[in-house]
Short mmCIF file of N, CA and C in Angstrom, two decimals:
data_model
loop_
_atom_site.label_atom_id
_atom_site.label_comp_id
_atom_site.label_asym_id
_atom_site.label_seq_id
_atom_site.Cartn_x
_atom_site.Cartn_y
_atom_site.Cartn_z
N MET A 810 14.79 254.38 226.76
CA MET A 810 13.51 254.89 226.31
C MET A 810 12.99 255.91 227.34
N THR A 811 12.57 257.05 226.87
CA THR A 811 12.11 258.11 227.77
C THR A 811 10.76 257.75 228.39
N THR A 812 10.45 258.37 229.52
CA THR A 812 9.17 258.13 230.19
C THR A 812 8.01 258.57 229.31
N ALA A 813 8.17 259.69 228.62
CA ALA A 813 7.10 260.19 227.74
C ALA A 813 6.79 259.18 226.64
N LEU A 814 7.82 258.56 226.08
CA LEU A 814 7.62 257.56 225.03
C LEU A 814 6.93 256.32 225.60
N LYS A 815 7.34 255.92 226.81
CA LYS A 815 6.70 254.77 227.46
C LYS A 815 5.22 255.04 227.70
N VAL A 816 4.91 256.24 228.17
CA VAL A 816 3.50 256.61 228.40
C VAL A 816 2.73 256.57 227.09
N PHE A 817 3.32 257.11 226.03
CA PHE A 817 2.67 257.11 224.72
C PHE A 817 2.41 255.68 224.24
N LEU A 818 3.41 254.81 224.35
CA LEU A 818 3.26 253.42 223.90
C LEU A 818 2.23 252.67 224.73
N PHE A 819 2.23 252.91 226.05
CA PHE A 819 1.26 252.26 226.92
C PHE A 819 -0.15 252.76 226.61
N SER A 820 -0.28 254.06 226.33
CA SER A 820 -1.58 254.62 225.95
C SER A 820 -2.07 254.02 224.63
N LEU A 821 -1.13 253.83 223.71
CA LEU A 821 -1.47 253.21 222.43
C LEU A 821 -1.96 251.79 222.63
N LEU A 822 -1.30 251.06 223.52
CA LEU A 822 -1.72 249.70 223.85
C LEU A 822 -3.14 249.69 224.42
N CYS A 823 -3.42 250.63 225.30
CA CYS A 823 -4.76 250.72 225.91
C CYS A 823 -5.84 251.12 224.90
N SER A 824 -5.43 251.74 223.79
CA SER A 824 -6.41 252.16 222.78
C SER A 824 -6.70 251.06 221.76
N LEU A 825 -5.99 249.94 221.82
CA LEU A 825 -6.17 248.88 220.83
C LEU A 825 -7.61 248.36 220.75
N PRO A 826 -8.31 248.15 221.88
CA PRO A 826 -9.71 247.70 221.75
C PRO A 826 -10.59 248.70 220.98
N ALA A 827 -10.32 249.99 221.15
CA ALA A 827 -11.10 251.00 220.42
C ALA A 827 -10.79 250.92 218.92
N TRP A 828 -9.52 250.71 218.58
CA TRP A 828 -9.16 250.58 217.17
C TRP A 828 -9.79 249.32 216.57
N ASP A 829 -9.85 248.25 217.37
CA ASP A 829 -10.48 247.01 216.91
C ASP A 829 -11.97 247.25 216.63
N LEU A 830 -12.63 247.97 217.53
CA LEU A 830 -14.05 248.29 217.32
C LEU A 830 -14.25 249.17 216.08
N ALA A 831 -13.35 250.13 215.89
CA ALA A 831 -13.45 251.00 214.70
C ALA A 831 -13.29 250.17 213.42
N TRP A 832 -12.33 249.24 213.43
CA TRP A 832 -12.11 248.36 212.28
C TRP A 832 -13.35 247.52 211.99
N ARG A 833 -13.91 246.93 213.05
CA ARG A 833 -15.13 246.12 212.89
C ARG A 833 -16.29 246.97 212.37
N PHE A 834 -16.40 248.19 212.88
CA PHE A 834 -17.46 249.10 212.46
C PHE A 834 -17.34 249.42 210.97
N LEU A 835 -16.13 249.77 210.54
CA LEU A 835 -15.90 250.14 209.14
C LEU A 835 -16.06 248.97 208.19
N ASN A 836 -15.82 247.74 208.70
CA ASN A 836 -15.92 246.55 207.85
C ASN A 836 -17.20 245.76 208.08
N ASP A 837 -18.15 246.39 208.75
CA ASP A 837 -19.46 245.77 208.99
C ASP A 837 -19.31 244.39 209.64
N GLU A 838 -18.50 244.34 210.69
CA GLU A 838 -18.25 243.08 211.40
C GLU A 838 -18.70 243.17 212.86
N LEU A 839 -19.82 243.84 213.10
CA LEU A 839 -20.31 244.01 214.47
C LEU A 839 -21.47 243.08 214.80
N GLY A 840 -21.77 242.14 213.92
CA GLY A 840 -22.82 241.17 214.20
C GLY A 840 -24.20 241.67 213.81
N ALA A 841 -25.21 240.91 214.26
CA ALA A 841 -26.59 241.19 213.88
C ALA A 841 -27.12 242.46 214.53
N ASN A 842 -26.61 242.80 215.72
CA ASN A 842 -27.05 244.01 216.42
C ASN A 842 -25.81 244.87 216.72
N PRO A 843 -25.38 245.68 215.75
CA PRO A 843 -24.13 246.44 215.90
C PRO A 843 -24.15 247.42 217.08
N VAL A 844 -25.28 248.05 217.34
CA VAL A 844 -25.36 249.03 218.43
C VAL A 844 -25.14 248.34 219.77
N GLU A 845 -25.83 247.21 219.96
CA GLU A 845 -25.66 246.45 221.20
C GLU A 845 -24.22 245.98 221.36
N PHE A 846 -23.63 245.51 220.26
CA PHE A 846 -22.23 245.06 220.29
C PHE A 846 -21.31 246.18 220.75
N LEU A 847 -21.48 247.37 220.14
CA LEU A 847 -20.64 248.52 220.51
C LEU A 847 -20.87 248.93 221.95
N GLU A 848 -22.13 248.99 222.37
CA GLU A 848 -22.43 249.40 223.74
C GLU A 848 -21.84 248.42 224.75
N HIS A 849 -22.00 247.13 224.48
CA HIS A 849 -21.48 246.14 225.43
C HIS A 849 -19.96 246.14 225.48
N HIS A 850 -19.33 246.22 224.33
CA HIS A 850 -17.86 246.18 224.31
C HIS A 850 -17.24 247.43 224.94
N THR A 851 -17.79 248.60 224.64
CA THR A 851 -17.23 249.80 225.26
C THR A 851 -17.51 249.81 226.77
N GLY A 852 -18.66 249.30 227.17
CA GLY A 852 -18.97 249.18 228.60
C GLY A 852 -18.05 248.19 229.29
N ASP A 853 -17.84 247.04 228.65
CA ASP A 853 -16.93 246.04 229.22
C ASP A 853 -15.53 246.60 229.40
N TRP A 854 -15.03 247.29 228.37
CA TRP A 854 -13.67 247.83 228.46
C TRP A 854 -13.56 248.93 229.51
N THR A 855 -14.65 249.67 229.72
CA THR A 855 -14.66 250.65 230.80
C THR A 855 -14.43 249.96 232.14
N ILE A 856 -15.17 248.89 232.37
CA ILE A 856 -15.04 248.15 233.63
C ILE A 856 -13.67 247.49 233.72
N TYR A 857 -13.18 246.90 232.63
CA TYR A 857 -11.83 246.30 232.66
C TYR A 857 -10.80 247.31 233.12
N PHE A 858 -10.85 248.50 232.52
CA PHE A 858 -9.84 249.50 232.87
C PHE A 858 -10.03 250.06 234.27
N LEU A 859 -11.26 250.15 234.74
CA LEU A 859 -11.47 250.57 236.13
C LEU A 859 -10.88 249.54 237.09
N LEU A 860 -11.14 248.26 236.82
CA LEU A 860 -10.60 247.20 237.68
C LEU A 860 -9.07 247.14 237.61
N LEU A 861 -8.53 247.34 236.42
CA LEU A 861 -7.06 247.38 236.28
C LEU A 861 -6.47 248.55 237.06
N THR A 862 -7.16 249.69 237.01
CA THR A 862 -6.70 250.87 237.76
C THR A 862 -6.69 250.56 239.25
N LEU A 863 -7.75 249.92 239.74
CA LEU A 863 -7.84 249.58 241.16
C LEU A 863 -6.82 248.51 241.56
N SER A 864 -6.35 247.72 240.60
CA SER A 864 -5.41 246.64 240.93
C SER A 864 -3.98 247.14 241.11
N ILE A 865 -3.67 248.34 240.68
CA ILE A 865 -2.29 248.82 240.72
C ILE A 865 -1.75 248.90 242.14
N THR A 866 -2.50 249.49 243.07
CA THR A 866 -2.01 249.62 244.44
C THR A 866 -1.78 248.26 245.09
N PRO A 867 -2.74 247.30 245.03
CA PRO A 867 -2.45 245.98 245.60
C PRO A 867 -1.24 245.29 244.96
N ILE A 868 -1.12 245.39 243.65
CA ILE A 868 0.04 244.79 242.97
C ILE A 868 1.33 245.42 243.48
N GLN A 869 1.30 246.75 243.57
CA GLN A 869 2.48 247.48 244.01
C GLN A 869 2.86 247.10 245.44
N LYS A 870 1.87 246.98 246.32
CA LYS A 870 2.17 246.69 247.73
C LYS A 870 2.45 245.23 247.99
N PHE A 871 1.79 244.35 247.24
CA PHE A 871 1.96 242.92 247.47
C PHE A 871 3.23 242.38 246.83
N PHE A 872 3.45 242.73 245.57
CA PHE A 872 4.61 242.20 244.85
C PHE A 872 5.82 243.12 244.90
N LYS A 873 5.60 244.38 245.23
CA LYS A 873 6.66 245.39 245.25
C LYS A 873 7.52 245.35 243.98
N PRO A 874 6.87 245.40 242.82
CA PRO A 874 7.66 245.36 241.58
C PRO A 874 8.39 246.68 241.35
N ASN A 875 9.56 246.59 240.79
CA ASN A 875 10.30 247.79 240.42
C ASN A 875 10.07 248.02 238.92
N TRP A 876 8.86 248.46 238.60
CA TRP A 876 8.48 248.65 237.20
C TRP A 876 9.07 249.91 236.60
N ASN A 877 9.62 250.78 237.45
CA ASN A 877 10.19 252.02 236.92
C ASN A 877 11.31 251.74 235.93
N ARG A 878 12.01 250.61 236.12
CA ARG A 878 13.13 250.31 235.23
C ARG A 878 12.68 249.89 233.84
N TRP A 879 11.63 249.05 233.77
CA TRP A 879 11.26 248.51 232.47
C TRP A 879 9.93 249.02 231.93
N LEU A 880 9.08 249.58 232.79
CA LEU A 880 7.84 250.13 232.27
C LEU A 880 7.82 251.64 232.51
N MET A 881 7.23 252.06 233.59
CA MET A 881 7.20 253.48 233.94
C MET A 881 6.70 253.58 235.37
N PRO A 882 6.84 254.75 235.98
CA PRO A 882 6.38 254.89 237.37
C PRO A 882 4.91 254.48 237.52
N MET A 883 4.61 253.85 238.66
CA MET A 883 3.29 253.28 238.89
C MET A 883 2.18 254.33 238.83
N HIS A 884 2.46 255.56 239.28
CA HIS A 884 1.41 256.58 239.23
C HIS A 884 1.03 256.90 237.79
N LEU A 885 1.98 256.76 236.87
CA LEU A 885 1.68 257.00 235.45
C LEU A 885 0.90 255.83 234.85
N VAL A 886 1.23 254.61 235.29
CA VAL A 886 0.47 253.43 234.84
C VAL A 886 -0.98 253.59 235.28
N ARG A 887 -1.17 253.96 236.56
CA ARG A 887 -2.52 254.15 237.10
C ARG A 887 -3.25 255.26 236.35
N ARG A 888 -2.55 256.35 236.05
CA ARG A 888 -3.17 257.48 235.35
C ARG A 888 -3.64 257.08 233.94
N VAL A 889 -2.77 256.37 233.20
CA VAL A 889 -3.14 255.96 231.84
C VAL A 889 -4.32 255.00 231.88
N LEU A 890 -4.31 254.06 232.82
CA LEU A 890 -5.43 253.12 232.93
C LEU A 890 -6.73 253.85 233.29
N GLY A 891 -6.65 254.79 234.23
CA GLY A 891 -7.84 255.54 234.62
C GLY A 891 -8.39 256.39 233.49
N LEU A 892 -7.49 257.04 232.76
CA LEU A 892 -7.94 257.86 231.62
C LEU A 892 -8.47 256.98 230.49
N SER A 893 -7.94 255.78 230.37
CA SER A 893 -8.48 254.84 229.37
C SER A 893 -9.90 254.44 229.75
N ALA A 894 -10.13 254.19 231.04
CA ALA A 894 -11.49 253.88 231.51
C ALA A 894 -12.44 255.02 231.15
N PHE A 895 -11.97 256.25 231.37
CA PHE A 895 -12.79 257.42 231.05
C PHE A 895 -13.07 257.49 229.54
N GLY A 896 -12.05 257.23 228.74
CA GLY A 896 -12.22 257.26 227.28
C GLY A 896 -13.25 256.24 226.80
N TYR A 897 -13.17 255.02 227.34
CA TYR A 897 -14.14 253.99 226.95
C TYR A 897 -15.53 254.31 227.48
N ALA A 898 -15.62 254.94 228.65
CA ALA A 898 -16.92 255.36 229.18
C ALA A 898 -17.55 256.40 228.26
N LEU A 899 -16.73 257.33 227.74
CA LEU A 899 -17.24 258.33 226.79
C LEU A 899 -17.70 257.68 225.49
N LEU A 900 -16.94 256.68 225.02
CA LEU A 900 -17.35 255.95 223.81
C LEU A 900 -18.67 255.21 224.06
N HIS A 901 -18.81 254.65 225.26
CA HIS A 901 -20.04 253.95 225.64
C HIS A 901 -21.22 254.92 225.62
N LEU A 902 -21.02 256.09 226.22
CA LEU A 902 -22.08 257.11 226.23
C LEU A 902 -22.38 257.60 224.82
N ALA A 903 -21.35 257.84 224.02
CA ALA A 903 -21.56 258.33 222.66
C ALA A 903 -22.33 257.32 221.82
N THR A 904 -22.01 256.04 221.98
CA THR A 904 -22.73 255.00 221.25
C THR A 904 -24.21 255.03 221.61
N TYR A 905 -24.48 255.16 222.90
CA TYR A 905 -25.88 255.21 223.37
C TYR A 905 -26.60 256.45 222.83
N LEU A 906 -25.97 257.61 222.96
CA LEU A 906 -26.63 258.86 222.55
C LEU A 906 -26.81 258.96 221.04
N VAL A 907 -25.80 258.54 220.29
CA VAL A 907 -25.86 258.68 218.83
C VAL A 907 -26.71 257.59 218.19
N PHE A 908 -26.41 256.32 218.50
CA PHE A 908 -27.07 255.22 217.79
C PHE A 908 -28.39 254.79 218.42
N ASP A 909 -28.47 254.82 219.74
CA ASP A 909 -29.71 254.41 220.41
C ASP A 909 -30.73 255.54 220.46
N MET A 910 -30.27 256.74 220.81
CA MET A 910 -31.18 257.86 221.04
C MET A 910 -31.23 258.85 219.89
N GLY A 911 -30.40 258.66 218.88
CA GLY A 911 -30.40 259.57 217.73
C GLY A 911 -30.16 261.02 218.11
N LEU A 912 -29.37 261.23 219.15
CA LEU A 912 -29.03 262.55 219.69
C LEU A 912 -30.25 263.35 220.16
N SER A 913 -31.32 262.64 220.48
CA SER A 913 -32.54 263.31 220.96
C SER A 913 -32.45 263.47 222.48
N LEU A 914 -32.39 264.70 222.94
CA LEU A 914 -32.33 264.98 224.38
C LEU A 914 -33.60 264.51 225.08
N THR A 915 -34.75 264.73 224.47
CA THR A 915 -36.02 264.32 225.06
C THR A 915 -36.09 262.81 225.23
N ASP A 916 -35.72 262.08 224.17
CA ASP A 916 -35.73 260.61 224.25
C ASP A 916 -34.73 260.11 225.29
N SER A 917 -33.57 260.76 225.37
CA SER A 917 -32.56 260.35 226.35
C SER A 917 -33.05 260.54 227.76
N VAL A 918 -33.65 261.70 228.05
CA VAL A 918 -34.17 261.98 229.40
C VAL A 918 -35.28 261.00 229.75
N ASN A 919 -36.20 260.75 228.82
CA ASN A 919 -37.28 259.79 229.06
C ASN A 919 -36.74 258.39 229.31
N ASP A 920 -35.71 258.01 228.56
CA ASP A 920 -35.10 256.69 228.71
C ASP A 920 -34.43 256.54 230.08
N ILE A 921 -33.77 257.61 230.52
CA ILE A 921 -33.13 257.61 231.83
C ILE A 921 -34.17 257.45 232.94
N ILE A 922 -35.30 258.13 232.78
CA ILE A 922 -36.37 258.06 233.78
C ILE A 922 -37.01 256.66 233.80
N GLU A 923 -37.22 256.09 232.61
CA GLU A 923 -37.90 254.79 232.51
C GLU A 923 -37.00 253.62 232.87
N ARG A 924 -35.70 253.76 232.65
CA ARG A 924 -34.78 252.64 232.90
C ARG A 924 -33.69 253.08 233.88
N PRO A 925 -33.89 252.74 235.18
CA PRO A 925 -32.96 253.20 236.22
C PRO A 925 -31.51 252.79 236.02
N PHE A 926 -31.26 251.66 235.34
CA PHE A 926 -29.87 251.24 235.15
C PHE A 926 -29.09 252.26 234.31
N ILE A 927 -29.79 252.99 233.44
CA ILE A 927 -29.12 254.03 232.66
C ILE A 927 -28.75 255.20 233.56
N LEU A 928 -29.66 255.55 234.48
CA LEU A 928 -29.36 256.61 235.45
C LEU A 928 -28.13 256.24 236.28
N ILE A 929 -28.03 255.00 236.70
CA ILE A 929 -26.88 254.54 237.49
C ILE A 929 -25.60 254.66 236.67
N GLY A 930 -25.67 254.30 235.40
CA GLY A 930 -24.51 254.44 234.52
C GLY A 930 -24.10 255.89 234.35
N MET A 931 -25.09 256.78 234.22
CA MET A 931 -24.81 258.22 234.08
C MET A 931 -24.15 258.77 235.34
N VAL A 932 -24.64 258.36 236.50
CA VAL A 932 -24.04 258.80 237.77
C VAL A 932 -22.59 258.34 237.85
N SER A 933 -22.34 257.10 237.44
CA SER A 933 -20.98 256.58 237.44
C SER A 933 -20.07 257.41 236.54
N LEU A 934 -20.55 257.74 235.36
CA LEU A 934 -19.77 258.57 234.43
C LEU A 934 -19.54 259.97 234.99
N ILE A 935 -20.57 260.55 235.59
CA ILE A 935 -20.43 261.90 236.16
C ILE A 935 -19.37 261.90 237.27
N LEU A 936 -19.33 260.83 238.07
CA LEU A 936 -18.30 260.72 239.12
C LEU A 936 -16.90 260.56 238.52
N LEU A 937 -16.84 259.97 237.34
CA LEU A 937 -15.54 259.75 236.69
C LEU A 937 -14.96 261.03 236.09
N ILE A 938 -15.81 261.97 235.72
CA ILE A 938 -15.35 263.20 235.05
C ILE A 938 -14.35 263.99 235.89
N PRO A 939 -14.65 264.31 237.18
CA PRO A 939 -13.65 265.07 237.95
C PRO A 939 -12.35 264.30 238.18
N LEU A 940 -12.44 262.97 238.21
CA LEU A 940 -11.22 262.19 238.38
C LEU A 940 -10.32 262.31 237.15
N ALA A 941 -10.95 262.28 235.97
CA ALA A 941 -10.18 262.43 234.73
C ALA A 941 -9.57 263.82 234.63
N ILE A 942 -10.36 264.84 234.97
CA ILE A 942 -9.88 266.23 234.88
C ILE A 942 -8.72 266.47 235.83
N THR A 943 -8.80 265.92 237.03
CA THR A 943 -7.78 266.19 238.06
C THR A 943 -6.70 265.11 238.13
N SER A 944 -6.53 264.34 237.07
CA SER A 944 -5.56 263.24 237.11
C SER A 944 -4.11 263.69 236.95
N THR A 945 -3.89 264.93 236.56
CA THR A 945 -2.53 265.39 236.30
C THR A 945 -1.79 265.74 237.59
N ALA A 946 -0.47 265.79 237.50
CA ALA A 946 0.37 266.13 238.65
C ALA A 946 0.08 267.56 239.13
N SER A 947 -0.21 268.47 238.21
CA SER A 947 -0.49 269.86 238.62
C SER A 947 -1.76 269.94 239.46
N TRP A 948 -2.79 269.17 239.09
CA TRP A 948 -4.01 269.14 239.90
C TRP A 948 -3.75 268.48 241.25
N GLN A 949 -2.90 267.47 241.25
CA GLN A 949 -2.58 266.80 242.52
C GLN A 949 -1.92 267.79 243.48
N LYS A 950 -1.01 268.61 242.97
CA LYS A 950 -0.36 269.62 243.81
C LYS A 950 -1.36 270.69 244.25
N ARG A 951 -2.25 271.08 243.35
CA ARG A 951 -3.21 272.13 243.64
C ARG A 951 -4.22 271.69 244.72
N LEU A 952 -4.68 270.43 244.62
CA LEU A 952 -5.69 269.94 245.56
C LEU A 952 -5.08 269.40 246.86
N LYS A 953 -3.78 269.09 246.83
CA LYS A 953 -3.05 268.56 247.99
C LYS A 953 -3.76 267.34 248.58
N ARG A 954 -4.08 267.38 249.87
CA ARG A 954 -4.66 266.18 250.50
C ARG A 954 -6.07 265.89 250.02
N HIS A 955 -6.76 266.89 249.48
CA HIS A 955 -8.12 266.67 248.97
C HIS A 955 -8.12 265.84 247.69
N TRP A 956 -6.99 265.81 246.99
CA TRP A 956 -6.89 265.05 245.75
C TRP A 956 -7.16 263.58 246.00
N GLN A 957 -6.52 263.03 247.02
CA GLN A 957 -6.70 261.61 247.34
C GLN A 957 -8.14 261.32 247.76
N THR A 958 -8.73 262.22 248.53
CA THR A 958 -10.13 262.05 248.94
C THR A 958 -11.04 262.03 247.71
N LEU A 959 -10.82 262.96 246.79
CA LEU A 959 -11.62 263.01 245.56
C LEU A 959 -11.48 261.72 244.77
N HIS A 960 -10.26 261.23 244.65
CA HIS A 960 -10.00 260.07 243.79
C HIS A 960 -10.47 258.75 244.41
N LYS A 961 -10.89 258.79 245.67
CA LYS A 961 -11.50 257.59 246.27
C LYS A 961 -12.89 257.34 245.69
N ALA A 962 -13.41 258.29 244.93
CA ALA A 962 -14.70 258.09 244.24
C ALA A 962 -14.63 256.95 243.25
N ILE A 963 -13.42 256.52 242.88
CA ILE A 963 -13.29 255.41 241.93
C ILE A 963 -13.93 254.14 242.47
N TYR A 964 -13.92 253.97 243.79
CA TYR A 964 -14.55 252.78 244.37
C TYR A 964 -16.05 252.79 244.13
N THR A 965 -16.67 253.92 244.42
CA THR A 965 -18.12 254.06 244.25
C THR A 965 -18.51 253.94 242.78
N LEU A 966 -17.80 254.64 241.91
CA LEU A 966 -18.19 254.64 240.50
C LEU A 966 -17.94 253.29 239.84
N THR A 967 -16.91 252.56 240.29
CA THR A 967 -16.68 251.21 239.75
C THR A 967 -17.84 250.29 240.15
N PHE A 968 -18.23 250.36 241.42
CA PHE A 968 -19.36 249.55 241.87
C PHE A 968 -20.63 249.92 241.09
N LEU A 969 -20.87 251.21 240.90
CA LEU A 969 -22.05 251.65 240.15
C LEU A 969 -22.00 251.18 238.70
N GLY A 970 -20.80 251.18 238.10
CA GLY A 970 -20.65 250.69 236.73
C GLY A 970 -21.00 249.21 236.63
N ILE A 971 -20.56 248.43 237.61
CA ILE A 971 -20.87 246.99 237.63
C ILE A 971 -22.37 246.79 237.86
N LEU A 972 -22.96 247.57 238.77
CA LEU A 972 -24.40 247.50 239.02
C LEU A 972 -25.20 247.86 237.77
N HIS A 973 -24.75 248.89 237.07
CA HIS A 973 -25.36 249.31 235.80
C HIS A 973 -25.42 248.13 234.83
N TYR A 974 -24.32 247.41 234.73
CA TYR A 974 -24.25 246.27 233.82
C TYR A 974 -25.14 245.12 234.30
N ALA A 975 -25.11 244.84 235.61
CA ALA A 975 -25.92 243.75 236.16
C ALA A 975 -27.41 244.00 235.94
N LEU A 976 -27.85 245.24 236.13
CA LEU A 976 -29.26 245.57 235.93
C LEU A 976 -29.65 245.54 234.46
N LEU A 977 -28.68 245.77 233.59
CA LEU A 977 -28.94 245.71 232.15
C LEU A 977 -29.20 244.27 231.71
N VAL A 978 -28.33 243.34 232.12
CA VAL A 978 -28.44 241.97 231.63
C VAL A 978 -29.52 241.18 232.35
N LYS A 979 -29.86 241.55 233.57
CA LYS A 979 -30.95 240.97 234.37
C LYS A 979 -30.76 239.48 234.64
N ALA A 980 -30.94 238.63 233.62
CA ALA A 980 -30.96 237.19 233.85
C ALA A 980 -29.56 236.57 233.82
N ASP A 981 -28.76 236.91 232.82
CA ASP A 981 -27.43 236.31 232.68
C ASP A 981 -26.42 237.12 233.49
N LEU A 982 -26.30 236.78 234.76
CA LEU A 982 -25.47 237.57 235.67
C LEU A 982 -24.04 237.05 235.79
N PHE A 983 -23.66 236.08 234.96
CA PHE A 983 -22.33 235.47 235.09
C PHE A 983 -21.21 236.52 235.01
N GLN A 984 -21.21 237.30 233.93
CA GLN A 984 -20.14 238.28 233.75
C GLN A 984 -20.18 239.39 234.81
N PRO A 985 -21.34 239.98 235.12
CA PRO A 985 -21.36 240.98 236.19
C PRO A 985 -20.88 240.43 237.53
N LEU A 986 -21.18 239.15 237.81
CA LEU A 986 -20.73 238.54 239.07
C LEU A 986 -19.21 238.36 239.09
N ILE A 987 -18.64 238.08 237.93
CA ILE A 987 -17.17 238.02 237.85
C ILE A 987 -16.58 239.39 238.15
N TYR A 988 -17.15 240.44 237.52
CA TYR A 988 -16.68 241.80 237.78
C TYR A 988 -16.82 242.15 239.27
N LEU A 989 -17.97 241.80 239.83
CA LEU A 989 -18.23 242.11 241.24
C LEU A 989 -17.27 241.35 242.15
N SER A 990 -16.97 240.10 241.81
CA SER A 990 -16.03 239.31 242.61
C SER A 990 -14.63 239.92 242.56
N LEU A 991 -14.19 240.32 241.37
CA LEU A 991 -12.88 240.96 241.24
C LEU A 991 -12.83 242.26 242.03
N PHE A 992 -13.91 243.02 241.94
CA PHE A 992 -14.00 244.28 242.68
C PHE A 992 -13.92 244.03 244.18
N ALA A 993 -14.65 243.02 244.66
CA ALA A 993 -14.65 242.69 246.09
C ALA A 993 -13.25 242.27 246.55
N ILE A 994 -12.57 241.47 245.75
CA ILE A 994 -11.20 241.05 246.08
C ILE A 994 -10.28 242.26 246.18
N LEU A 995 -10.39 243.16 245.21
CA LEU A 995 -9.55 244.37 245.22
C LEU A 995 -9.85 245.25 246.43
N MET A 996 -11.13 245.32 246.82
CA MET A 996 -11.49 246.12 248.00
C MET A 996 -10.95 245.47 249.28
N LEU A 997 -11.02 244.14 249.36
CA LEU A 997 -10.48 243.44 250.54
C LEU A 997 -8.97 243.61 250.63
N LEU A 998 -8.30 243.56 249.49
CA LEU A 998 -6.85 243.79 249.47
C LEU A 998 -6.53 245.21 249.90
N ARG A 999 -7.33 246.15 249.44
CA ARG A 999 -7.12 247.55 249.80
C ARG A 999 -7.27 247.75 251.31
N ILE A 1000 -8.31 247.12 251.90
CA ILE A 1000 -8.52 247.22 253.35
C ILE A 1000 -7.35 246.61 254.09
N ARG A 1001 -6.86 245.47 253.58
CA ARG A 1001 -5.72 244.79 254.22
C ARG A 1001 -4.49 245.68 254.22
N PHE A 1002 -4.21 246.30 253.10
CA PHE A 1002 -3.00 247.12 252.99
C PHE A 1002 -3.13 248.45 253.71
N ASP A 1003 -4.37 248.95 253.85
CA ASP A 1003 -4.58 250.21 254.54
C ASP A 1003 -4.56 250.06 256.07
N SER A 1004 -4.80 248.82 256.53
CA SER A 1004 -4.87 248.61 257.98
C SER A 1004 -3.50 248.37 258.59
#
């Protein structure tokens, strides 16, 4: 199986939650509050994929798997996971802008000002944009050593994404604390392997 086909199949696998949401949307199976359901699920999947992206280096260094034989090179796994996070973040934003704000720029700006957790989410998404744009091998060659510095923004934006979620739910912090714990473990592993 060619690497391109493996990347395509892995990308298809990563898109399954979006297809599930589309199916639920078309069949009116989003529950009593469909907008909230869509916002929470796309937000959750954004964080899942960010955490999965961050887990690749520790997995690679700790277990030293030779995934090139049966899956694909690790940098491609990381790239697909990162771009999936970006895709779900865009779906999350689109759900908010279309269904919550009715595409009203004025209402969106007022909402961002009144609710700081939305501003934090926007900052996280803005930090993710250059990472998605520069994820290709050609950008990596063009930016050289600056590419790695730029892509370290994933740590900040992942933390901001988790904070965005924690400030949204306020009282029920169980799930955000799980995300934060996983993030902290991944950061500790990263420090261990970098030292």
